[in-house]
Structure formats: structure tokens, C-alpha cells
CSV table of C-alpha atoms and ligand atoms in Angstrom, one decimal:
chain,number,residue,atom,x,y,z
A,1,MET,CA,41.9,210.8,36.1
A,2,PRO,CA,45.3,211.8,35.6
A,3,GLY,CA,45.5,210.9,31.8
A,4,GLY,CA,42.7,209.4,31.9
A,5,VAL,CA,44.1,206.0,33.7
A,6,SER,CA,44.2,204.4,36.7
A,7,SER,CA,48.0,203.3,36.6
A,8,PRO,CA,50.1,205.2,34.1
A,9,VAL,CA,51.5,202.5,31.9
A,10,ARG,CA,48.1,201.9,30.1
A,11,MET,CA,48.2,205.8,28.7
A,12,PHE,CA,49.1,206.0,25.2
A,13,PRO,CA,48.8,209.4,22.7
A,14,PRO,CA,46.4,210.3,22.0
A,15,HIS,CA,44.3,208.3,24.2
A,16,PRO,CA,44.9,204.6,24.9
A,17,VAL,CA,42.2,201.8,23.6
A,18,PHE,CA,39.2,201.2,25.7
A,19,MET,CA,38.6,197.4,26.2
A,20,ALA,CA,35.7,195.7,27.1
A,21,ARG,CA,36.1,192.5,27.6
A,22,GLY,CA,38.7,189.0,26.5
A,23,GLU,CA,38.4,185.6,25.4
A,24,GLY,CA,41.3,183.7,25.2
A,25,PRO,CA,44.0,185.3,23.2
A,26,TRP,CA,42.0,187.9,22.2
A,27,ILE,CA,41.4,191.3,23.8
A,28,VAL,CA,37.8,193.5,22.3
A,29,ASP,CA,37.0,197.2,22.6
A,30,VAL,CA,34.5,198.7,23.4
A,31,GLU,CA,33.8,198.9,18.8
A,32,GLY,CA,34.1,195.2,19.1
A,33,GLN,CA,37.3,195.0,18.0
A,34,ARG,CA,39.2,191.9,18.4
A,35,TYR,CA,43.3,192.0,19.1
A,36,LEU,CA,45.6,189.0,19.9
A,37,ASP,CA,46.6,190.1,23.3
A,38,TYR,CA,50.7,190.1,24.2
A,39,CYS,CA,50.0,192.5,27.1
A,40,LEU,CA,48.0,190.4,28.7
A,41,ALA,CA,47.1,193.0,31.7
A,42,PHE,CA,51.2,193.1,32.5
A,43,GLY,CA,51.6,189.5,32.9
A,44,PRO,CA,48.6,188.3,35.2
A,45,LEU,CA,46.8,186.1,32.3
A,46,LEU,CA,48.8,183.3,31.7
A,47,LEU,CA,45.8,180.9,31.4
A,48,GLY,CA,44.5,184.1,28.6
A,49,HIS,CA,41.5,186.0,29.7
A,50,ALA,CA,38.1,184.5,30.8
A,51,HIS,CA,39.2,180.9,31.3
A,52,PRO,CA,36.3,179.4,32.4
A,53,GLU,CA,37.2,177.2,35.5
A,54,VAL,CA,38.8,181.0,36.7
A,55,VAL,CA,35.2,182.2,35.6
A,56,GLY,CA,33.5,179.2,37.7
A,57,ALA,CA,35.4,179.7,40.8
A,58,VAL,CA,34.7,183.1,41.3
A,59,GLN,CA,31.2,183.3,40.1
A,60,ALA,CA,30.3,180.5,42.6
A,61,ARG,CA,32.1,182.2,45.2
A,62,VAL,CA,30.8,185.5,45.1
A,63,ALA,CA,27.1,184.1,45.4
A,64,GLN,CA,28.3,183.5,49.4
A,65,GLY,CA,29.3,186.6,49.9
A,66,ALA,CA,32.5,188.1,48.6
A,67,LEU,CA,34.6,189.7,51.6
A,68,PHE,CA,34.7,188.6,55.7
A,69,GLY,CA,37.3,190.4,57.5
A,70,ALA,CA,38.0,186.4,59.4
A,71,PRO,CA,39.6,183.4,58.1
A,72,GLY,CA,38.7,181.4,55.6
A,73,GLU,CA,39.1,177.4,54.5
A,74,LEU,CA,39.8,178.4,51.0
A,75,GLU,CA,43.5,180.5,52.3
A,76,VAL,CA,44.2,177.6,53.9
A,77,ALA,CA,44.1,175.3,51.1
A,78,LEU,CA,45.9,178.0,48.9
A,79,ALA,CA,48.8,178.4,51.1
A,80,GLN,CA,49.3,174.9,50.8
A,81,ARG,CA,49.3,174.8,47.2
A,82,VAL,CA,51.4,177.6,47.1
A,83,THR,CA,53.8,176.3,49.5
A,84,ARG,CA,54.1,173.0,47.8
A,85,HIS,CA,54.5,174.3,44.3
A,86,VAL,CA,57.4,177.1,46.3
A,87,PRO,CA,59.2,175.3,48.8
A,88,SER,CA,61.2,178.1,50.1
A,89,MET,CA,57.7,179.7,51.4
A,90,ALA,CA,57.3,177.5,54.2
A,91,MET,CA,55.2,180.3,55.7
A,92,LEU,CA,53.1,183.4,53.5
A,93,ARG,CA,51.0,186.2,54.0
A,94,PHE,CA,49.0,186.8,51.1
A,95,THR,CA,48.8,190.2,49.8
A,96,SER,CA,46.1,192.0,47.5
A,97,THR,CA,49.2,193.7,45.2
A,98,GLY,CA,52.6,193.1,44.8
A,99,THR,CA,53.4,196.9,45.8
A,100,GLU,CA,51.9,195.7,49.2
A,101,ALA,CA,54.3,191.9,49.0
A,102,ALA,CA,57.3,194.4,47.9
A,103,MET,CA,56.4,196.8,51.3
A,104,HIS,CA,56.1,194.4,53.9
A,105,ALA,CA,58.7,192.1,52.4
A,106,VAL,CA,61.2,195.1,52.8
A,107,ARG,CA,60.0,196.1,56.0
A,108,LEU,CA,60.4,192.1,57.5
A,109,ALA,CA,64.2,191.9,56.3
A,110,ARG,CA,64.4,195.2,58.5
A,111,ALA,CA,63.3,194.1,61.2
A,112,ALA,CA,65.1,190.5,61.0
A,113,THR,CA,68.6,191.6,60.2
A,114,GLY,CA,68.2,195.1,61.9
A,115,ARG,CA,69.0,196.9,58.8
A,116,ASP,CA,68.3,200.2,56.9
A,117,ALA,CA,69.9,199.6,53.4
A,118,VAL,CA,68.4,197.9,51.0
A,119,VAL,CA,69.8,197.2,47.4
A,120,LYS,CA,67.7,197.2,44.3
A,121,VAL,CA,68.8,196.4,40.6
A,122,ASP,CA,68.5,199.5,38.6
A,123,GLY,CA,65.6,199.1,36.4
A,124,GLY,CA,63.6,196.4,38.9
A,125,PHE,CA,60.5,197.5,39.9
A,126,HIS,CA,59.3,196.3,42.7
A,127,GLY,CA,55.9,198.4,43.3
A,128,SER,CA,55.5,201.6,44.1
A,129,SER,CA,56.2,202.2,48.0
A,130,ASP,CA,58.5,204.7,49.0
A,131,SER,CA,61.4,202.8,49.0
A,132,MET,CA,60.8,201.0,46.1
A,133,LEU,CA,60.4,203.6,43.5
A,134,VAL,CA,64.3,204.5,43.1
A,135,LYS,CA,65.5,203.9,39.3
A,136,ALA,CA,62.3,201.7,39.2
A,137,GLY,CA,61.7,200.7,35.3
A,138,SER,CA,58.2,200.2,34.6
A,139,GLY,CA,56.2,203.4,34.0
A,140,ALA,CA,58.7,205.0,35.9
A,141,GLU,CA,60.9,204.4,32.8
A,142,THR,CA,58.7,205.0,30.2
A,143,PHE,CA,57.4,208.5,31.6
A,144,GLY,CA,60.8,209.5,32.4
A,145,VAL,CA,61.1,209.4,36.3
A,146,PRO,CA,63.1,207.1,37.3
A,147,THR,CA,62.9,208.3,40.5
A,148,SER,CA,59.7,209.3,41.5
A,149,ALA,CA,59.3,213.2,43.0
A,150,GLY,CA,57.6,213.2,46.4
A,151,VAL,CA,59.4,210.3,47.7
A,152,PRO,CA,61.1,211.5,51.1
A,153,ARG,CA,64.9,211.6,49.8
A,154,ASP,CA,65.5,210.3,53.8
A,155,ALA,CA,63.2,207.2,52.7
A,156,ALA,CA,65.3,206.9,49.3
A,157,LYS,CA,68.9,207.1,50.8
A,158,HIS,CA,68.4,203.8,52.7
A,159,THR,CA,67.9,202.1,48.8
A,160,VAL,CA,70.8,201.4,47.2
A,161,VAL,CA,70.8,200.9,43.1
A,162,VAL,CA,73.5,198.8,41.5
A,163,PRO,CA,73.4,197.5,37.6
A,164,PHE,CA,71.8,194.3,37.0
A,165,ASN,CA,74.3,191.1,35.7
A,166,SER,CA,76.9,193.1,37.9
A,167,LEU,CA,78.0,190.6,40.7
A,168,PRO,CA,81.6,193.0,41.4
A,169,ALA,CA,78.6,195.9,41.7
A,170,MET,CA,76.8,194.0,44.1
A,171,GLU,CA,79.6,193.0,45.7
A,172,GLN,CA,81.3,196.4,46.7
A,173,ALA,CA,77.3,197.6,47.3
A,174,LEU,CA,77.1,194.7,50.0
A,175,ARG,CA,80.7,195.8,51.3
A,176,ALA,CA,80.0,199.4,51.9
A,177,GLN,CA,77.3,199.6,54.0
A,178,PRO,CA,74.9,197.3,56.7
A,179,CYS,CA,72.7,195.9,54.0
A,180,ALA,CA,69.1,194.0,55.7
A,181,ALA,CA,68.1,192.7,51.7
A,182,VAL,CA,68.9,192.5,48.7
A,183,ILE,CA,65.9,192.5,45.9
A,184,VAL,CA,65.4,191.6,42.7
A,185,GLU,CA,63.9,190.3,40.0
A,186,PRO,CA,65.6,186.9,39.3
A,187,VAL,CA,63.9,187.8,35.3
A,188,LEU,CA,64.4,191.6,34.8
A,189,ALA,CA,60.8,192.3,33.4
A,190,ASN,CA,59.7,196.0,33.7
A,191,ILE,CA,62.8,197.5,31.6
A,192,GLY,CA,61.8,195.1,28.6
A,193,PRO,CA,63.0,190.8,29.8
A,194,ILE,CA,66.7,191.0,30.7
A,195,PRO,CA,67.2,187.3,31.7
A,196,PRO,CA,70.4,186.5,34.4
A,197,GLU,CA,73.7,185.8,33.1
A,198,LYS,CA,75.3,182.4,33.9
A,199,GLY,CA,76.0,182.4,37.4
A,200,TYR,CA,74.0,185.9,38.4
A,201,LEU,CA,71.7,184.7,40.9
A,202,GLN,CA,73.8,182.0,42.2
A,203,GLY,CA,76.7,184.7,42.7
A,204,LEU,CA,73.4,187.0,44.6
A,205,ARG,CA,72.8,183.9,47.1
A,206,LYS,CA,76.3,183.8,47.7
A,207,LEU,CA,77.1,187.2,48.3
A,208,CYS,CA,73.8,187.8,50.5
A,209,SER,CA,74.8,184.6,52.9
A,210,GLU,CA,78.5,186.6,53.2
A,211,HIS,CA,77.1,189.8,53.8
A,212,GLY,CA,73.8,188.1,55.9
A,213,ALA,CA,71.7,190.1,53.8
A,214,LEU,CA,68.6,188.4,52.9
A,215,LEU,CA,67.9,187.6,49.5
A,216,LEU,CA,64.4,188.6,48.3
A,217,PHE,CA,63.4,187.2,44.7
A,218,ASP,CA,60.3,189.2,43.6
A,219,GLU,CA,58.9,187.0,42.1
A,220,VAL,CA,55.6,189.1,40.8
A,221,VAL,CA,56.1,188.7,36.6
A,222,THR,CA,58.0,185.2,37.2
A,223,GLY,CA,56.2,183.0,40.0
A,224,PHE,CA,53.7,180.6,38.3
A,225,ARG,CA,54.9,181.7,34.6
A,226,LEU,CA,58.3,180.2,34.6
A,227,GLY,CA,56.7,176.9,35.8
A,228,LEU,CA,55.0,176.5,38.7
A,229,GLY,CA,57.7,176.8,41.1
A,230,GLY,CA,58.9,179.8,39.3
A,231,ALA,CA,62.5,181.3,38.2
A,232,GLN,CA,64.1,179.8,41.9
A,233,ALA,CA,63.0,176.2,40.7
A,234,ARG,CA,64.0,177.3,37.2
A,235,TYR,CA,67.5,178.7,38.4
A,236,GLY,CA,68.0,176.4,41.5
A,237,VAL,CA,68.6,179.6,43.6
A,238,VAL,CA,66.8,179.5,46.9
A,239,PRO,CA,65.9,183.3,48.5
A,240,ASP,CA,65.1,183.8,52.0
A,241,LEU,CA,62.0,185.7,51.0
A,242,THR,CA,59.7,185.3,47.9
A,243,LEU,CA,57.0,187.7,47.0
A,244,LEU,CA,54.3,186.7,43.9
A,245,GLY,CA,51.7,188.4,42.2
A,246,LYS,CA,50.4,188.8,38.5
A,247,VAL,CA,49.6,184.9,37.8
A,248,LEU,CA,48.9,183.7,41.0
A,249,GLY,CA,45.6,185.9,41.6
A,250,GLY,CA,44.5,184.3,37.4
A,251,GLY,CA,43.1,187.6,37.0
A,252,LEU,CA,42.1,189.0,40.1
A,253,PRO,CA,44.1,191.2,43.1
A,254,LEU,CA,46.3,188.5,44.2
A,255,ALA,CA,49.9,188.6,45.7
A,256,ALA,CA,51.6,187.0,48.5
A,257,PHE,CA,54.9,187.4,50.3
A,258,GLY,CA,56.7,184.3,52.2
A,259,GLY,CA,59.9,182.3,53.2
A,260,ARG,CA,61.4,180.3,55.8
A,261,ARG,CA,59.1,179.9,59.1
A,262,GLU,CA,61.3,182.0,61.8
A,263,LEU,CA,61.5,184.7,59.4
A,264,MET,CA,58.0,184.9,58.8
A,265,GLU,CA,56.6,184.8,62.8
A,266,ARG,CA,58.1,188.3,62.9
A,267,LEU,CA,55.2,189.0,61.7
A,268,ALA,CA,51.5,190.5,63.5
A,269,PRO,CA,50.4,189.2,65.2
A,270,LEU,CA,52.9,186.9,66.3
A,271,GLY,CA,55.9,189.1,66.2
A,272,ASP,CA,56.7,192.7,66.0
A,273,THR,CA,56.4,193.9,62.1
A,274,TYR,CA,53.5,195.2,61.2
A,275,GLN,CA,51.6,194.5,58.3
A,276,ALA,CA,47.6,194.4,57.2
A,277,GLY,CA,45.2,194.6,54.8
A,278,THR,CA,41.1,194.5,54.6
A,279,PHE,CA,41.1,192.9,51.5
A,280,SER,CA,44.2,190.2,51.7
A,281,GLY,CA,43.5,186.7,51.6
A,282,ASN,CA,39.1,187.3,50.0
A,283,PRO,CA,37.5,184.4,48.6
A,284,LEU,CA,37.1,185.7,45.8
A,285,SER,CA,40.8,186.2,45.5
A,286,MET,CA,40.8,182.5,46.9
A,287,ALA,CA,39.1,181.0,44.4
A,288,ALA,CA,40.2,182.4,41.3
A,289,GLY,CA,44.2,181.6,42.9
A,290,LEU,CA,43.1,177.7,43.7
A,291,ALA,CA,41.2,177.3,40.1
A,292,THR,CA,43.9,179.1,38.2
A,293,LEU,CA,46.7,176.7,39.9
A,294,ASP,CA,44.6,174.1,39.1
A,295,ALA,CA,44.4,174.7,36.0
A,296,LEU,CA,48.2,175.4,35.2
A,297,ALA,CA,49.0,172.9,36.8
A,298,GLN,CA,47.4,170.6,33.7
A,299,GLN,CA,49.3,173.2,31.5
A,300,PRO,CA,52.3,172.0,29.2
A,301,TYR,CA,54.8,174.6,30.2
A,302,ASP,CA,57.7,173.0,28.3
A,303,ALA,CA,55.2,173.3,25.0
A,304,LEU,CA,54.8,177.5,26.0
A,305,ASP,CA,58.0,178.0,26.4
A,306,ALA,CA,59.4,176.3,22.9
A,307,ARG,CA,56.5,178.6,21.0
A,308,ALA,CA,57.7,181.4,22.7
A,309,ALA,CA,61.3,180.6,21.8
A,310,SER,CA,60.5,180.0,18.1
A,311,LEU,CA,58.7,183.1,17.9
A,312,ARG,CA,61.3,185.1,19.5
A,313,LYS,CA,64.0,183.8,16.6
A,314,ALA,CA,60.7,184.3,13.8
A,315,LEU,CA,60.8,188.0,15.1
A,316,GLY,CA,65.0,188.0,16.4
A,317,ASP,CA,65.7,187.4,12.3
A,318,LEU,CA,63.1,189.7,11.3
A,319,ALA,CA,64.8,192.6,13.3
A,320,ARG,CA,68.4,191.3,12.5
A,321,ASP,CA,67.2,191.7,8.6
A,322,GLN,CA,65.6,195.1,9.2
A,323,LYS,CA,68.7,196.1,11.5
A,324,VAL,CA,65.9,197.3,14.0
A,325,GLY,CA,67.2,195.7,17.3
A,326,VAL,CA,66.7,192.5,19.0
A,327,VAL,CA,64.3,190.4,20.3
A,328,GLN,CA,65.0,188.5,23.8
A,329,GLY,CA,63.6,186.7,26.9
A,330,GLU,CA,63.0,184.1,29.2
A,331,GLY,CA,60.1,181.8,29.0
A,332,SER,CA,57.3,183.1,27.8
A,333,LEU,CA,58.4,186.8,27.8
A,334,PHE,CA,59.7,188.5,25.1
A,335,GLN,CA,60.0,191.5,23.4
A,336,LEU,CA,62.1,193.4,21.0
A,337,PHE,CA,64.7,195.9,21.7
A,338,PHE,CA,65.2,199.1,19.7
A,339,THR,CA,69.0,199.3,19.9
A,340,GLY,CA,69.7,199.6,16.4
A,341,ASP,CA,71.9,196.2,16.9
A,342,ASP,CA,71.4,192.2,17.5
A,343,ALA,CA,73.8,192.8,20.9
A,344,PRO,CA,71.9,191.4,23.8
A,345,VAL,CA,70.8,193.8,26.3
A,346,ARG,CA,72.0,192.4,29.4
A,347,ASP,CA,71.5,196.0,31.7
A,348,ALA,CA,69.3,198.9,31.6
A,349,THR,CA,71.4,200.9,31.0
A,350,GLN,CA,72.1,198.8,27.6
A,351,ALA,CA,67.5,199.0,27.8
A,352,ARG,CA,67.5,203.1,27.7
A,353,ARG,CA,69.6,202.7,24.4
A,354,ALA,CA,66.4,201.7,22.9
A,355,HIS,CA,63.9,203.8,20.7
A,356,GLY,CA,61.2,204.3,22.8
A,357,ALA,CA,59.6,206.0,19.5
A,358,ALA,CA,60.3,203.3,17.1
A,359,TYR,CA,58.7,200.9,19.3
A,360,MET,CA,55.6,203.2,19.6
A,361,ALA,CA,55.1,203.4,15.6
A,362,LEU,CA,55.3,199.4,15.7
A,363,PHE,CA,52.9,199.3,18.4
A,364,ARG,CA,50.8,201.7,16.0
A,365,GLY,CA,51.1,199.4,13.2
A,366,LEU,CA,50.4,196.1,15.2
A,367,LEU,CA,47.4,197.6,16.4
A,368,GLU,CA,45.9,198.6,13.2
A,369,ARG,CA,46.6,194.5,12.5
A,370,ASP,CA,44.9,193.4,15.4
A,371,VAL,CA,48.0,192.8,17.3
A,372,TYR,CA,47.8,194.4,21.2
A,373,LEU,CA,51.7,194.8,22.5
A,374,PRO,CA,52.3,196.8,25.9
A,375,PRO,CA,52.0,200.6,25.0
A,376,ALA,CA,55.8,201.4,25.8
A,377,GLN,CA,59.1,199.8,24.7
A,378,TRP,CA,60.5,198.8,28.1
A,379,GLU,CA,57.6,196.7,29.4
A,380,THR,CA,57.3,193.0,28.4
A,381,CYS,CA,55.5,190.8,25.7
A,382,PHE,CA,53.5,187.8,27.1
A,383,LEU,CA,52.0,184.6,25.8
A,384,SER,CA,49.1,182.7,27.2
A,385,PHE,CA,49.0,179.2,27.4
A,386,ALA,CA,45.6,180.1,24.8
A,387,HIS,CA,48.0,181.6,21.9
A,388,THR,CA,48.4,179.0,19.6
A,389,PRO,CA,51.3,178.5,16.8
A,390,GLU,CA,48.3,179.6,14.4
A,391,HIS,CA,48.0,183.2,16.3
A,392,LEU,CA,51.5,183.5,16.6
A,393,GLU,CA,52.5,182.8,12.7
A,394,ALA,CA,50.0,185.4,11.6
A,395,THR,CA,51.6,188.1,14.9
A,396,VAL,CA,54.7,187.4,12.8
A,397,GLU,CA,53.4,188.1,9.9
A,398,ALA,CA,52.0,191.5,11.2
A,399,PHE,CA,55.5,192.3,12.3
A,400,GLN,CA,56.9,191.7,9.2
A,401,ALA,CA,54.4,193.6,7.9
A,402,CYS,CA,54.9,197.0,10.3
A,403,LEU,CA,59.0,196.5,10.2
A,404,GLY,CA,59.0,196.9,6.7
A,405,SER,CA,60.3,193.5,5.2
A,406,GLY,CA,55.6,192.4,4.5
B,501,PMP,N1,57.5,193.4,40.9
B,501,PMP,C1,57.3,193.4,39.6
B,501,PMP,C2,58.5,192.5,39.7
B,501,PMP,C3,56.3,193.9,39.4
B,501,PMP,O1,56.2,193.3,38.0
B,501,PMP,C4,54.7,194.3,40.0
B,501,PMP,C5,53.7,194.9,38.9
B,501,PMP,N2,53.8,195.4,37.6
B,501,PMP,C6,55.0,194.6,41.1
B,501,PMP,C7,56.0,193.9,42.2
B,501,PMP,C8,54.1,195.2,41.8
B,501,PMP,O2,52.6,194.8,41.8
B,501,PMP,P1,51.7,195.4,41.4
B,501,PMP,O3,51.2,196.4,40.4
B,501,PMP,O4,50.7,194.4,42.3
B,501,PMP,O5,51.2,196.3,42.9
């Protein structure tokens, strides 16, 4: 396995820690060492590890057969549930990964508009399909390949990249050529978390409508994390197509894309736009998704967000005192950017100024203090409902010790 891993961001020198199990906010390595987990599998585990209801639902299903390659009742139940929470998805299709959801949503947008160009945001990550791997953040950022080798120039040439939080740049891109879509993470999460400035998402909505481009919200990270209705409910902006993943599957491979009925009916078998998947809608992922949404409906999102805000405040004060950088995020997302000052980071150019090696020194120091962050500066840390105020207090103390004021 190249780098010894199944996905590049998991690698850190000299070798990653091998994990064996998880329980609530804890992840446990093969030697039995427990760490408070703020990576949470890069976002999905909003309920924490091994949530009993999700475990029980999957156990009950697997005994009845894992895959049929035919429709089943669980898909209908989950589709209804998702649609109720995210009304802009009048129709949806399940996929196994966010990469597939993004690739197929972009294809659908191109089919529906008859246009090729797609605008994405610098540092926005929408999975690893060819046309989305341009200035893509996440592992592409960490390993210095913001645009991957092996992507045909012909595939990349239809991808226009603009800075986040700039409406003038977006307007210019939409004027310069007919565009099928604007695809954006409503809160950037793959270059560290960067919230949208006031009016930015509303401005995108307006520009897309004016220029006949579809607005695609990639809510693979924000969906069900920034509340049950995702970022679109939080900011009050209705996209044309939505991508979900991560939290939706409660730890199993599950993603979805959806939107208005007349758009979605362009998909095969009803329409002319092809999309398919052997594992799409598989009963185990459906069972995990249903159990996850059931459990999330009982959870106090406001309390979680307040807990995250006080963690951001405590870590931010620390970062300012030590003059190492700035802590920012939204909802239950946070990250310390090692920028050297406390000015907010508002786009990828500013995020790239952060000191990746300083972050890795913190990462290693925290690992020794039983705290596990995502192993790269340009990733986002997450909280789960299983993290208590006591866990967060212990985490602030560990940061204090690492940043030199403990
Ligand atoms: N979109 C966003 C916003 C993501 O964060 C990710 C994964 N980090 C993806 C798409 C791709 O999802 P997957 O890894 O499930 O293919």
C-alpha cells in the first residue's frame, strides 16, 4: 500500500498510529492506548465511535444479507427521512462516497445546462474525480499537489477556480464563460475550516440564478453536522443540487446527491444522464443511516455548538497569548491555523500561509498527551456529541502544555 495507507491524509511520518477500535469520543490504538479523538474519521462520527443504536442496526441487518442489487424498503425510508430534513432534495440518489456524489452531480449539472465549465473554489475539496482535482485542498494540499498529475488537461480545462469569499471573482468567472455549475462547500473544511462571510452564500445564489448556472452545495462535511438541515438551513440559502456524505452514514460508506425533481429525473433510467453503483443504497449503509438520523434527531445541536464555541474561545485565547495563530470554525468544526497572528483566515491563499510543520509539532505533542487531531494543518477538527465538557477541559490543558504555557 503506497505510504502504508488506504487514503493519503492518514499518513504522517515516520508512520501513522494503527487504530484498533473506538468508543464514544475515544479512539484506541493496537497497543491499547486511548486518545480523545478530534479527527473522527475526518468528520463522519458526529455521534462518536460505535454508537450503540448504529451498531445494533447494522448487526441486525448484516445477518439478513448485506447486498441484493435490488431496491429495498430501507432506501425508501432513508430517502424520505433525508428529504424531510433537507427539503431542497425533493429527489435524491444514494452513492457510496462523496467522490461519486460530486462527480455525478457535476455530470447532471452539465447535462441539464448543456454547458461544460464548472466553477469551484480554491481549497474546496469535492472528492478525487478528474475535474474536481484542481486546487483541491485536503490531502492534495498537504502533499503539495494542489492539482494532481494524471488529470488530463482537457478534463481540468473546464474547471474554473476562484477564491472563497469573493463575490466579484465569482461574478467575473460566471461572466467569462457559460457555466454549468458553481460547486462550493458552504463552510470550507478541507483547507481548515473557513466560514462564509455574511452575504457570501446569498450572493452566490443570486449570481448563479442570474447567469443560468446551477448552485451545488457540497454538504459532505456540513450535512447533518451544522444541524439536521445542514448549512443550507443554517444560512437560509437553497442550492439547486446538494451533496451529502460522511455524517449521513454514521461511519458506513454512504453519500447522496439530490435536488429538484425535474433535474433529478434527467438521471438514468428516467433520463439521459448515466450514474450507477453496485453498492449504492446497500442495506447496511441504509440501516446505519436510518439509525444515525434517528439518534441525531434526539441530540442537542445547540449545546454541541456552544461547547465547540467555548473550546474555540479557550484555544483561541491560548493561540493569541502564545502568538502562534488563530482558531476558527463554525458549529462543531474548529482548527488552529499557525499563521503567527490572530487575523481571521478567509480564503485558501491565507490558509496556505499557515506553518504546517508547527502544526505537526502540536499534533505530535498532543498525541503524547492522548489527544488525536487530524494529522495535517489543512484539515478540520471535529467534535462529537460524545465529547463532554470534561473531555474538552482536558484537551485545553493538553494544548496549553504543548503550546508552552502549561
Ligand atoms: N466533499 C467534501 C466536502 C469532502 O470533505 C469529501 C471528503 N473529505 C468529499 C467530498 C469526498 O468524499 P469521499 O471521501 O466519501 O469520497
